[in-house]
Amino acid sequence: MIISLRPGEKIYVNGAVLRVDRKVSLELLNDVTFLLESHVLQPEQATTPLRQLYFVVQTILMEPGEALAARDMFRTLHGVLVGTFERQDVLAGLAAVERQVGAGRPFDALKSLRALFPIEDAILRHSAGEVSPCAA
């Protein structure tokens, strides 16, 4: 797999943070766990329930030494969210995330969670009093 990075961009590989000083292409020759900087959620950005779950899954992926504790936290938070959300599309997405994490595919789980963010945003706007056709 070849990954192209721009100057100053970071990539997180097997728990290590790498920053490049110039445009570069990296070829990953074996099976590694990585995240591009654009997919990394900072702690202060985990402001909604699904983003908090994303942060936990991200920790599983980025911090191998913390993965066991993060998996416990994932199970707890995931259970709370399944009991909180009523929309079937969100519940189906959460079920997919649970399967992906259980199968050792946290990168796929992050992708599934990112797809749920617009739905969650619409729900939150609707509950704040804004009208949104997607939030019912």
Short mmCIF file of C-alpha atoms in Angstrom, two decimals:
data_model
loop_
_atom_site.label_atom_id
_atom_site.label_comp_id
_atom_site.label_asym_id
_atom_site.label_seq_id
_atom_site.Cartn_x
_atom_site.Cartn_y
_atom_site.Cartn_z
CA MET A 1 0.00 0.00 0.00
CA ILE A 2 1.37 3.42 -0.95
CA ILE A 3 0.42 6.49 1.09
CA SER A 4 1.24 10.03 -0.05
CA LEU A 5 1.78 12.70 2.59
CA ARG A 6 2.10 16.47 2.29
CA PRO A 7 4.79 18.54 4.08
CA GLY A 8 4.11 18.71 7.81
CA GLU A 9 1.45 15.96 7.69
CA LYS A 10 1.42 13.23 10.34
CA ILE A 11 0.69 9.54 10.10
CA TYR A 12 0.16 7.25 13.08
CA VAL A 13 1.74 3.81 12.49
CA ASN A 14 1.51 1.00 15.05
CA GLY A 15 1.28 3.54 17.88
CA ALA A 16 4.14 5.73 16.61
CA VAL A 17 3.59 9.27 15.33
CA LEU A 18 5.56 10.22 12.23
CA ARG A 19 5.68 13.70 10.68
CA VAL A 20 7.19 14.37 7.27
CA ASP A 21 8.98 17.59 6.39
CA ARG A 22 8.38 17.37 2.63
CA LYS A 23 6.02 15.70 0.20
CA VAL A 24 6.67 11.98 0.46
CA SER A 25 5.17 8.66 -0.52
CA LEU A 26 5.42 5.77 1.92
CA GLU A 27 5.07 2.20 0.82
CA LEU A 28 3.84 -0.07 3.60
CA LEU A 29 5.25 -3.50 2.82
CA ASN A 30 3.58 -5.51 5.54
CA ASP A 31 0.38 -5.47 7.58
CA VAL A 32 0.48 -2.39 9.82
CA THR A 33 -2.06 -0.40 11.74
CA PHE A 34 -2.11 3.23 10.65
CA LEU A 35 -4.24 6.36 10.70
CA LEU A 36 -3.83 9.49 8.66
CA GLU A 37 -3.80 12.77 10.55
CA SER A 38 -7.08 13.81 8.90
CA HIS A 39 -8.86 10.86 10.53
CA VAL A 40 -7.50 11.43 14.03
CA LEU A 41 -9.95 12.96 16.47
CA GLN A 42 -8.39 15.08 19.20
CA PRO A 43 -9.80 14.71 22.76
CA GLU A 44 -11.40 18.17 22.66
CA GLN A 45 -13.25 17.17 19.47
CA ALA A 46 -14.99 14.21 21.14
CA THR A 47 -17.99 16.37 22.03
CA THR A 48 -20.87 14.06 21.07
CA PRO A 49 -21.67 10.46 22.02
CA LEU A 50 -20.66 8.97 18.65
CA ARG A 51 -17.48 11.04 18.54
CA GLN A 52 -16.64 9.80 22.04
CA LEU A 53 -17.08 6.23 20.82
CA TYR A 54 -14.89 7.08 17.80
CA PHE A 55 -12.18 8.36 20.17
CA VAL A 56 -12.30 5.08 22.12
CA VAL A 57 -12.01 2.98 18.94
CA GLN A 58 -9.21 5.26 17.76
CA THR A 59 -7.40 4.53 21.03
CA ILE A 60 -7.72 0.79 20.37
CA LEU A 61 -6.06 1.36 17.00
CA MET A 62 -3.39 3.89 17.96
CA GLU A 63 -2.35 2.78 21.44
CA PRO A 64 -1.76 -0.98 21.44
CA GLY A 65 -0.69 -0.87 25.10
CA GLU A 66 -4.05 0.66 26.07
CA ALA A 67 -6.18 -1.55 23.81
CA LEU A 68 -7.51 -3.83 26.56
CA ALA A 69 -8.77 -0.95 28.70
CA ALA A 70 -10.10 0.82 25.61
CA ARG A 71 -12.01 -2.32 24.58
CA ASP A 72 -13.67 -2.42 28.01
CA MET A 73 -14.60 1.23 27.65
CA PHE A 74 -15.88 0.53 24.12
CA ARG A 75 -18.21 -2.22 25.37
CA THR A 76 -19.60 0.02 28.10
CA LEU A 77 -20.10 3.11 25.93
CA HIS A 78 -21.44 1.09 22.99
CA GLY A 79 -24.04 -0.51 25.25
CA VAL A 80 -25.16 2.89 26.51
CA LEU A 81 -25.46 4.25 22.97
CA VAL A 82 -27.47 1.25 21.76
CA GLY A 83 -29.87 1.89 24.63
CA THR A 84 -30.06 5.61 23.86
CA PHE A 85 -30.49 5.93 20.09
CA GLU A 86 -33.85 5.08 18.55
CA ARG A 87 -33.11 5.58 14.85
CA GLN A 88 -32.70 2.29 13.02
CA ASP A 89 -29.94 3.61 10.75
CA VAL A 90 -27.86 4.60 13.77
CA LEU A 91 -28.56 1.30 15.54
CA ALA A 92 -27.59 -0.63 12.39
CA GLY A 93 -24.39 1.41 12.19
CA LEU A 94 -23.61 0.71 15.84
CA ALA A 95 -24.18 -3.01 15.26
CA ALA A 96 -21.71 -2.89 12.35
CA VAL A 97 -19.18 -1.05 14.53
CA GLU A 98 -19.52 -3.70 17.23
CA ARG A 99 -18.92 -6.49 14.69
CA GLN A 100 -15.93 -4.68 13.22
CA VAL A 101 -14.28 -4.05 16.58
CA GLY A 102 -15.00 -7.64 17.63
CA ALA A 103 -13.38 -8.91 14.41
CA GLY A 104 -10.23 -6.84 15.06
CA ARG A 105 -11.05 -4.28 12.36
CA PRO A 106 -11.03 -0.96 14.25
CA PHE A 107 -10.11 1.00 11.10
CA ASP A 108 -13.36 -0.17 9.46
CA ALA A 109 -15.23 0.71 12.66
CA LEU A 110 -13.86 4.26 12.51
CA LYS A 111 -15.07 4.57 8.92
CA SER A 112 -18.53 3.33 9.93
CA LEU A 113 -18.66 5.80 12.82
CA ARG A 114 -17.63 8.73 10.59
CA ALA A 115 -20.58 7.86 8.35
CA LEU A 116 -22.91 8.25 11.36
CA PHE A 117 -21.67 11.72 12.34
CA PRO A 118 -23.99 13.65 9.96
CA ILE A 119 -27.00 11.73 11.31
CA GLU A 120 -25.99 12.45 14.88
CA ASP A 121 -25.44 16.12 14.03
CA ALA A 122 -28.95 16.30 12.54
CA ILE A 123 -30.44 14.64 15.65
CA LEU A 124 -28.63 17.10 17.91
CA ARG A 125 -29.75 20.09 15.81
CA HIS A 126 -33.32 18.84 15.95
CA SER A 127 -33.21 18.34 19.72
CA ALA A 128 -31.80 21.87 20.07
CA GLY A 129 -34.90 23.21 18.37
CA GLU A 130 -33.71 23.50 14.78
CA VAL A 131 -35.83 21.89 12.09
CA SER A 132 -34.15 19.09 10.18
CA PRO A 133 -35.89 16.59 7.91
CA CYS A 134 -33.23 13.95 8.74
CA ALA A 135 -33.66 13.99 12.50
CA ALA A 136 -36.98 12.21 12.92
#
